[in-house]
Short mmCIF file of C-alpha atoms (C1' of nucleotides) and ligand atoms in Angstrom, two decimals:
data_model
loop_
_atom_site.label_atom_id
_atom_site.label_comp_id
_atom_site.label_asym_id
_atom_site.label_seq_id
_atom_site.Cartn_x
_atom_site.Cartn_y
_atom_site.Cartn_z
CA UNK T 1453 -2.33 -1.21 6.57
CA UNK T 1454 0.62 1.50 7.26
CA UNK T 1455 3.29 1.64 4.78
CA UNK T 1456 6.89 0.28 5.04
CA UNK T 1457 8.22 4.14 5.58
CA UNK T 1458 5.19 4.11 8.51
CA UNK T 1459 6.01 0.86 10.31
CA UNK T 1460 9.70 1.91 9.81
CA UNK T 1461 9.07 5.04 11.84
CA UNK T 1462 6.92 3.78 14.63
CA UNK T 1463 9.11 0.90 15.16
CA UNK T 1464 11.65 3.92 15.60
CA UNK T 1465 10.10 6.03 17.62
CA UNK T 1466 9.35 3.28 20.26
CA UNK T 1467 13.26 2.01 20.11
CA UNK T 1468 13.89 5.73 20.88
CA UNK T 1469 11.19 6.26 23.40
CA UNK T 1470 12.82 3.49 25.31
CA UNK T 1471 16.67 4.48 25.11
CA UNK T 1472 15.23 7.89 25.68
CA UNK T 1473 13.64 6.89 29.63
CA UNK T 1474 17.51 5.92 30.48
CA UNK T 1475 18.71 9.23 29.27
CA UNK T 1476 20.74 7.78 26.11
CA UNK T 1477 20.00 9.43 22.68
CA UNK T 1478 20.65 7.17 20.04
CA UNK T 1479 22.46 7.58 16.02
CA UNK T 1480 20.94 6.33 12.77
CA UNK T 1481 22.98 3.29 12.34
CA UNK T 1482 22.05 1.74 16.03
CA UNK T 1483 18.09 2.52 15.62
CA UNK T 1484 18.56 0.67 11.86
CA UNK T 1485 20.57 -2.30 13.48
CA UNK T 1486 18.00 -2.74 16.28
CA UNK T 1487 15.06 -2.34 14.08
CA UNK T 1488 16.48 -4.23 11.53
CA UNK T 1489 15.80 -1.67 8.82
CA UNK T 1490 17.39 0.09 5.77
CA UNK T 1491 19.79 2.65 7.56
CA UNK T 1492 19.51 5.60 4.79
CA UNK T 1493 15.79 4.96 4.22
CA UNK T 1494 15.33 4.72 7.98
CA UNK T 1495 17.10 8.28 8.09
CA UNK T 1496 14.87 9.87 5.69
CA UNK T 1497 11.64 9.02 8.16
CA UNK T 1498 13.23 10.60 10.88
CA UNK T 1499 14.00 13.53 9.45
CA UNK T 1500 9.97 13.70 8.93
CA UNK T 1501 9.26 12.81 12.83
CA UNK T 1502 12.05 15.56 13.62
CA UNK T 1503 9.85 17.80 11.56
CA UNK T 1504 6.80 17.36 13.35
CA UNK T 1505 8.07 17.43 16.25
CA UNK T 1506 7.34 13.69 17.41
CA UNK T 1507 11.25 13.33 17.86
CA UNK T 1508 14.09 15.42 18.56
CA UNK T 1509 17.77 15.25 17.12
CA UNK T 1510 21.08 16.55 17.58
CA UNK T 1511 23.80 16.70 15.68
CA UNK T 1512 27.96 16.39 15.95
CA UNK T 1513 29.59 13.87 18.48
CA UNK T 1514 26.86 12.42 20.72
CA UNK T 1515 24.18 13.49 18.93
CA UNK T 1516 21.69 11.22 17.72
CA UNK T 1517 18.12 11.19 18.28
CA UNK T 1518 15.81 11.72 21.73
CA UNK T 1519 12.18 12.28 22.93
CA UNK T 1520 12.03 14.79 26.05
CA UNK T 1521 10.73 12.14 28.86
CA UNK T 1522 7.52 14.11 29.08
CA UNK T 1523 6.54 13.87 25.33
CA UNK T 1524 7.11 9.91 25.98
CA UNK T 1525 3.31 10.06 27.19
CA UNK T 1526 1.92 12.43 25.04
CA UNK T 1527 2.92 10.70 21.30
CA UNK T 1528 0.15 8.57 20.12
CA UNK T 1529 0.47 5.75 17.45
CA UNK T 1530 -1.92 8.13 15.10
CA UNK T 1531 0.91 11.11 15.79
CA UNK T 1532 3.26 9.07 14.04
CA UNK T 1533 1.12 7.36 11.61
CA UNK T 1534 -0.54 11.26 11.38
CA UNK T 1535 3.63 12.49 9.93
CA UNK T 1536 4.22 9.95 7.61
CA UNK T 1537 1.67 8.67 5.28
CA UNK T 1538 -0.96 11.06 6.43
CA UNK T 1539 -4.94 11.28 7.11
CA UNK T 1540 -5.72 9.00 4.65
CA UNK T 1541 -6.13 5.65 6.35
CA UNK T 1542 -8.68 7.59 8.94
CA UNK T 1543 -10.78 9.55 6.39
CA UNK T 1544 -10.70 8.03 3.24
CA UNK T 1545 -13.28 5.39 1.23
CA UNK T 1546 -12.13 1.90 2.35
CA UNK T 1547 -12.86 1.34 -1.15
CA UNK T 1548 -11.53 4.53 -3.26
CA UNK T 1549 -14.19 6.50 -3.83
CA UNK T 1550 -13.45 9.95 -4.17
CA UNK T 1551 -15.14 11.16 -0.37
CA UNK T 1552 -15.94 9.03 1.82
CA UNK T 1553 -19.25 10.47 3.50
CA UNK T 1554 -22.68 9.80 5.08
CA UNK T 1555 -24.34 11.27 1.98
CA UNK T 1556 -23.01 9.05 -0.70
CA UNK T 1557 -21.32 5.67 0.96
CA UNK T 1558 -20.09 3.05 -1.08
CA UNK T 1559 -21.33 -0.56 -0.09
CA UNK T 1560 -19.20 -1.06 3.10
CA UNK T 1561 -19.05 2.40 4.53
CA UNK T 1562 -21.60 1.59 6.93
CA UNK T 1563 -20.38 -1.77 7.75
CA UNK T 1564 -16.84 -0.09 8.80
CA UNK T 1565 -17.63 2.71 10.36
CA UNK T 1566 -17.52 1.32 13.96
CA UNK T 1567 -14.61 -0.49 13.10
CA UNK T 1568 -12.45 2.70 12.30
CA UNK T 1569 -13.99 4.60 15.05
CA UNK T 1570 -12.20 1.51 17.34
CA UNK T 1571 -9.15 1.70 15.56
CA UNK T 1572 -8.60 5.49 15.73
CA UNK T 1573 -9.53 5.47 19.46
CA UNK T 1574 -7.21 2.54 20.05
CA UNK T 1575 -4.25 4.53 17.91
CA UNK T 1576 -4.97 7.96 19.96
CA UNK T 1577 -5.13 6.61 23.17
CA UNK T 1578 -1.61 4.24 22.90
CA UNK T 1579 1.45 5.98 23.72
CA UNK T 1580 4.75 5.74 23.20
CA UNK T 1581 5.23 5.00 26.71
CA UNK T 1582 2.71 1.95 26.87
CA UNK T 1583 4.60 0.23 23.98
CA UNK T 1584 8.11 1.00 24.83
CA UNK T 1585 7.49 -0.05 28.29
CA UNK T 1586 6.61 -3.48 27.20
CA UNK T 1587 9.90 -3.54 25.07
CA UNK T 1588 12.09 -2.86 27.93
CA UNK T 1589 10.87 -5.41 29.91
CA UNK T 1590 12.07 -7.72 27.11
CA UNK T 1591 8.09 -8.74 26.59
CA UNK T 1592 7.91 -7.56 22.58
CA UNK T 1593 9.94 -6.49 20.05
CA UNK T 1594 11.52 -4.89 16.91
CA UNK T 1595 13.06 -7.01 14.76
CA UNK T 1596 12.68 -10.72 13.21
CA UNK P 1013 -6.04 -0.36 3.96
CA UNK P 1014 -6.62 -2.53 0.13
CA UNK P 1015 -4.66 -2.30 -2.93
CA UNK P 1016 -6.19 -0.06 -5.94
CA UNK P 1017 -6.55 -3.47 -7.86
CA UNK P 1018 -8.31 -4.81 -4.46
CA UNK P 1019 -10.63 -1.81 -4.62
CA UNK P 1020 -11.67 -1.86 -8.39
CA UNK P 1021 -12.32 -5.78 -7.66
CA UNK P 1022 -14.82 -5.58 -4.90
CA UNK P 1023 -16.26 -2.78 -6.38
CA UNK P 1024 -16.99 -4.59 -9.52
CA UNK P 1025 -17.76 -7.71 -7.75
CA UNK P 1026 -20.67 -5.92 -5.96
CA UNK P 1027 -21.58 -4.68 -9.60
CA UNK P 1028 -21.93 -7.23 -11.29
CA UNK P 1029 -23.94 -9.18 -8.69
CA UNK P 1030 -26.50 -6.25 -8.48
CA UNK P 1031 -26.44 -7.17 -12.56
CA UNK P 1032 -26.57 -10.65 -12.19
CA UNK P 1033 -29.94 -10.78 -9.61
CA UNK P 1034 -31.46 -9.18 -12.56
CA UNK P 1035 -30.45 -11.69 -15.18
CA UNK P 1036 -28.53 -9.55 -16.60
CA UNK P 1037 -24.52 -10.76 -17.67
CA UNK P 1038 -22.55 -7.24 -17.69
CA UNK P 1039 -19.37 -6.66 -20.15
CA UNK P 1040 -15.76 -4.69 -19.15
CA UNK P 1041 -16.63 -1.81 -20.52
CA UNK P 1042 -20.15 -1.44 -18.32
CA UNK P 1043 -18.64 -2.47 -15.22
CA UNK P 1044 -15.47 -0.22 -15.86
CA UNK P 1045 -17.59 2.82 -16.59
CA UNK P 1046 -20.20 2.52 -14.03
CA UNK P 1047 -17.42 1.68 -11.14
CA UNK P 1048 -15.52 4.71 -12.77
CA UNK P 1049 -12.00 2.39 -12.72
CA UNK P 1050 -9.39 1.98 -15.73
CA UNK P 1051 -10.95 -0.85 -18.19
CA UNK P 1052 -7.86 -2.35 -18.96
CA UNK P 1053 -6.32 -2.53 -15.55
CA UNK P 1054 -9.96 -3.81 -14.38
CA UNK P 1055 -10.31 -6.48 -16.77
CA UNK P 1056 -6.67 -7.87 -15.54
CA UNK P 1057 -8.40 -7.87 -11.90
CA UNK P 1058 -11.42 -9.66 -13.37
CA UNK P 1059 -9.47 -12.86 -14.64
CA UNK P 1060 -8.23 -13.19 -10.90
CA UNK P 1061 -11.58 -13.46 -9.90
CA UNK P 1062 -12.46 -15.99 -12.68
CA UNK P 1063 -9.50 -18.26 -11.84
CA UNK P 1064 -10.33 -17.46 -8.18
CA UNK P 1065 -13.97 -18.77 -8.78
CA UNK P 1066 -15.47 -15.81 -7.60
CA UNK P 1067 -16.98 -14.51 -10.72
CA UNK P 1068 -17.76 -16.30 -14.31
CA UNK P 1069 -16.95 -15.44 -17.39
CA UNK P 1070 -18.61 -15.87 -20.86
CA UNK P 1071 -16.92 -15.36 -24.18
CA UNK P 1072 -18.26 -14.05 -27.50
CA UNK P 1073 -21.31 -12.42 -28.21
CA UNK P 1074 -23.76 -11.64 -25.48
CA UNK P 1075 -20.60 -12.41 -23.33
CA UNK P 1076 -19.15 -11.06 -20.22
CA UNK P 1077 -19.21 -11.44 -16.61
CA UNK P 1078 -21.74 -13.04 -13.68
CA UNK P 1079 -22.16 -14.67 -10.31
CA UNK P 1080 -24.53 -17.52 -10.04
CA UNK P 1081 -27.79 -16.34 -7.73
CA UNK P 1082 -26.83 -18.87 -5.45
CA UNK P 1083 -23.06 -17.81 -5.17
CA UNK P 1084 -23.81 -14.16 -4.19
CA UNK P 1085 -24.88 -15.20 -1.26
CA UNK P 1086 -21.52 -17.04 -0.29
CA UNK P 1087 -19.42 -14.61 -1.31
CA UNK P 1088 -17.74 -12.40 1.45
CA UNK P 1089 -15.44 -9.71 1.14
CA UNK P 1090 -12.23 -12.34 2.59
CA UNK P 1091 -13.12 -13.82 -0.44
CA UNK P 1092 -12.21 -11.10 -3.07
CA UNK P 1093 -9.15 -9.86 -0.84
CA UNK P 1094 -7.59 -13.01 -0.68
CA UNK P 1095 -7.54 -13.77 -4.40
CA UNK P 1096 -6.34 -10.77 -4.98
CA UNK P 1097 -4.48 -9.49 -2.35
CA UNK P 1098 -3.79 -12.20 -0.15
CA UNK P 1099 -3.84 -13.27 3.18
CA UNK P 1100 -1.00 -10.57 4.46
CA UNK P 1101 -3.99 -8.30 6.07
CA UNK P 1102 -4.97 -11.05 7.89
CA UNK P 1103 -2.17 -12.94 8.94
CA UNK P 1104 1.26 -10.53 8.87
CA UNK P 1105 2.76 -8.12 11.39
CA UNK P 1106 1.30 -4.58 11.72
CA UNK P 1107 4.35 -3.21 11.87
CA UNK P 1108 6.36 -5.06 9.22
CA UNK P 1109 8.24 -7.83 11.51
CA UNK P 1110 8.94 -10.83 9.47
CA UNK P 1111 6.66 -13.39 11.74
CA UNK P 1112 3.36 -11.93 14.11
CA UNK P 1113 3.37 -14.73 16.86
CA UNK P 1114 2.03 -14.31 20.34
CA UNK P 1115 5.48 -15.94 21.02
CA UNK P 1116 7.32 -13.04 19.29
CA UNK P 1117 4.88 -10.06 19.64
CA UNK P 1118 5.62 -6.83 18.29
CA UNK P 1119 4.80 -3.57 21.07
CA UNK P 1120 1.31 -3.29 19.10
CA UNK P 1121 0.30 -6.96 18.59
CA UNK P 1122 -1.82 -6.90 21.83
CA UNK P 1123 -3.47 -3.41 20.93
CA UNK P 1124 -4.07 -4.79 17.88
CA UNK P 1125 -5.45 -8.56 18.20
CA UNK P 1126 -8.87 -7.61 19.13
CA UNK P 1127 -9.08 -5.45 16.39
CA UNK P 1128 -7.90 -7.26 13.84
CA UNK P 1129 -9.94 -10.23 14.91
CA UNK P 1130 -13.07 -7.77 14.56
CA UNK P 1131 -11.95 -6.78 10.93
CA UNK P 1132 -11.63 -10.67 9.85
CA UNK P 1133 -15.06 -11.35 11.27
CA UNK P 1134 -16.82 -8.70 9.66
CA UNK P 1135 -15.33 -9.14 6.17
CA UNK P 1136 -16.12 -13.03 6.52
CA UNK P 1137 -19.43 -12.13 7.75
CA UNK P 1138 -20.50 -9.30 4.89
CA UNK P 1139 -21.88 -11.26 1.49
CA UNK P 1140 -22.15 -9.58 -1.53
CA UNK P 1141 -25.88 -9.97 -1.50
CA UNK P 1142 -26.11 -7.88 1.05
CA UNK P 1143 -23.46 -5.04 -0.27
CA UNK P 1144 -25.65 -5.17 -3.70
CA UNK P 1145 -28.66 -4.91 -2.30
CA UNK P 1146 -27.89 -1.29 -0.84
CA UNK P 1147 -26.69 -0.64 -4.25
CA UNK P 1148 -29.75 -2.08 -6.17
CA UNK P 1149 -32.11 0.32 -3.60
CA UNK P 1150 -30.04 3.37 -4.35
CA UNK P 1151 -28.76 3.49 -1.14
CA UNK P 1152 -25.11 3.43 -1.46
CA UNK P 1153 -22.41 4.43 -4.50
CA UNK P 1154 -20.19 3.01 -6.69
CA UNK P 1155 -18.06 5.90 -7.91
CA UNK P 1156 -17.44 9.73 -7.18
"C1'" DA C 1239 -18.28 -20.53 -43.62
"C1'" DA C 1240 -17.82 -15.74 -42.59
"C1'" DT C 1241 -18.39 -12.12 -39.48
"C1'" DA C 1242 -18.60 -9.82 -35.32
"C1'" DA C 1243 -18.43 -9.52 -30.28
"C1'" DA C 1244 -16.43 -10.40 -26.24
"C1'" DA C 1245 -12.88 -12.11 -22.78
"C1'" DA C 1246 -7.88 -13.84 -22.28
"C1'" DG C 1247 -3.09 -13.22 -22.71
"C1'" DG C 1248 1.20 -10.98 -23.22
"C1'" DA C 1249 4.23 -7.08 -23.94
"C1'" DT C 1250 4.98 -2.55 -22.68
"C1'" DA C 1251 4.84 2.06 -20.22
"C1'" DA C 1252 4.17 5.30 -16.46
"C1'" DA C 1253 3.94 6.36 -11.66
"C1'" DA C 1254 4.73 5.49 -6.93
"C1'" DA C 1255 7.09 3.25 -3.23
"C1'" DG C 1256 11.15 1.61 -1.42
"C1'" DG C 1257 15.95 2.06 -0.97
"C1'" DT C 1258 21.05 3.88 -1.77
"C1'" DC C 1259 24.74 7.14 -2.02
"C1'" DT C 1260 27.36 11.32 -1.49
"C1'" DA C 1261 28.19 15.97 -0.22
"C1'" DA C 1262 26.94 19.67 3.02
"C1'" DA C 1263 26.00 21.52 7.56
"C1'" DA C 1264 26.38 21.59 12.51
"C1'" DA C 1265 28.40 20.53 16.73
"C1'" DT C 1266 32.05 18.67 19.70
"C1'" DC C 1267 36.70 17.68 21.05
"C1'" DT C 1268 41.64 18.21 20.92
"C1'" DA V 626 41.76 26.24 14.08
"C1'" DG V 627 41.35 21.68 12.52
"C1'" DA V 628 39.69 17.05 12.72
"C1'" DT V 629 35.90 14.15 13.72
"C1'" DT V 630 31.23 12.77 14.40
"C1'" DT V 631 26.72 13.05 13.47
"C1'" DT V 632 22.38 14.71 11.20
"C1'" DT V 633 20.44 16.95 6.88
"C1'" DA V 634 19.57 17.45 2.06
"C1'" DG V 635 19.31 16.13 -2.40
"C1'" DA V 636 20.19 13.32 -6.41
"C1'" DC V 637 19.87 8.84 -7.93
"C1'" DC V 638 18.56 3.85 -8.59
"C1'" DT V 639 15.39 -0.36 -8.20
"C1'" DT V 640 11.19 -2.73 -7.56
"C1'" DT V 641 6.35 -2.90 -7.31
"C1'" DT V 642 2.00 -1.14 -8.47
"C1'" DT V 643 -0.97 0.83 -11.62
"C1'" DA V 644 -2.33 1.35 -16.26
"C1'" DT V 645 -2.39 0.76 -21.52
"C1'" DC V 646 -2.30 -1.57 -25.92
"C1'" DC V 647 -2.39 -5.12 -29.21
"C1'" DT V 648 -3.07 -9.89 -30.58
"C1'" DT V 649 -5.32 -14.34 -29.89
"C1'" DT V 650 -9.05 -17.29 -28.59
"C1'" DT V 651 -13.76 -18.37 -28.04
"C1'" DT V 652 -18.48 -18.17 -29.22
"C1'" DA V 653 -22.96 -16.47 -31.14
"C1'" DT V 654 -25.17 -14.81 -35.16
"C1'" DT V 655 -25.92 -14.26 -40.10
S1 LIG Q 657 -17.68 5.87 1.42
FE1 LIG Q 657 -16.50 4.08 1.40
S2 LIG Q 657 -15.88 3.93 3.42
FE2 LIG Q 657 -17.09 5.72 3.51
S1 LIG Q 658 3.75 -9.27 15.85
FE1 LIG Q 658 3.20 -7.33 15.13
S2 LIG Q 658 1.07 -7.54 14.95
FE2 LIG Q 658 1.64 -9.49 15.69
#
DNA sequence: AATAAAAAGGATAAAAAGGTCTAAAAATCT
DNA sequence: AGATTTTTAGACCTTTTTATCCTTTTTATT
């Protein structure tokens, strides 16, 4: 569904969003520990979210990476998703046609199209917030 | 969402059972060019589906590939991703952790149940009769 | 039996994704 | 100012996916 690089940086972005609502900013090598993920590979992804703005970082001693509390509620799964492998999973052929369009559909376009419709809705309308809260109460998580 | 190989293989699965409702047995070379997809790397994909059971195969002369009448009306799309991509759509985490358990949920795993559950019942519930039928009518596309 | 047509199998190549490493830049602290 | 900490940037490597090619096997036809 997402690639490694996209899971990667969502599972990021929520670690952050919740280190971010106690004020703490957080480095590279913590985010990869609690993830459990590839530190320099991890890096490389959140240079992209810095970017587009979906994250913010600072360098030198006690830098590391934040989200202004605020954004916390505005940064939707498709955001994220949106920064890192792109439109594709939202607007292309499910099965590789060129365009995917109402004019010339291949087999299952009509059979999915509700389907996407749910999933984009459900991706734009969960935020950051929503699934980091859920992680600080110790009721999901990151790793294993 | 699929693999390219996935793609090419449900794409030529619908193919040749729009062929095969006509009598008509369909060779690599047809199927490749009227799916628009690599011959080579489709006839690879092809002798998953054979050993998979999803397809037949005839050698020699007058040769190539078919789905008993009966069959295309048993096939679902599970089917064809399964042999050739597995059950990892289905059953692993959307955002890469090792195990998806209700016991161990990631932050999306609740977003994403219903979802998910929606996706596995319409791909278990879509037979290629009915995808080749569209095709047959002229109503949906193959390629382009 | 010989020939030709077609899929099957295996070896190889190219491209993309996934992952590592090191040096540079920026910021803080002493 | 100098040392230290941290992100940034780019080059590099490895694995997987995608794609090609050539030989072998099977089968129908002549
Ligand atoms: S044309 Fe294939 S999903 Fe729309
Ligand atoms: S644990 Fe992530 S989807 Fe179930």
């Amino acid at each position: 569904m997402f690639s490694k690089a996209c899971e990667y940086g969502i599972r990021a972005t929520i670690y952050i969003a919740s280190q971010s609502r106690k004020e703490r900013r957080v480095g590279i090598k913590e985010i990869a520990a609690f993830i459990d993920s590839p530190a320099p590979f991890t890096a490389k992804i959140l240079q992209q979210l810095v970017k587009n703005r979906i994250i913010d970082s600072v360098k030198g001693p006690n830098g590391g990476f934040e989200i202004p509390k605020d954004r916390i509620f505005q940064i939707c799964i498709t955001d994220i998703v949106r920064a890192i492998d792109g439109n594709e999973i939202f607007s292309s052929c499910v099965l590789g046609l060129d365009n995917c369009s109402e004019a010339m559909p291949c087999p299952v376009h009509a059979e999915f199209r509700s389907i996407r419709a749910e999933l984009k809705s459900l991706m734009d309308n969960t935020c950051v917030a929503t699934l980091s809260e859920d992680l600080v109460k110790g009721k999901s998580f990151l790793k294993v």
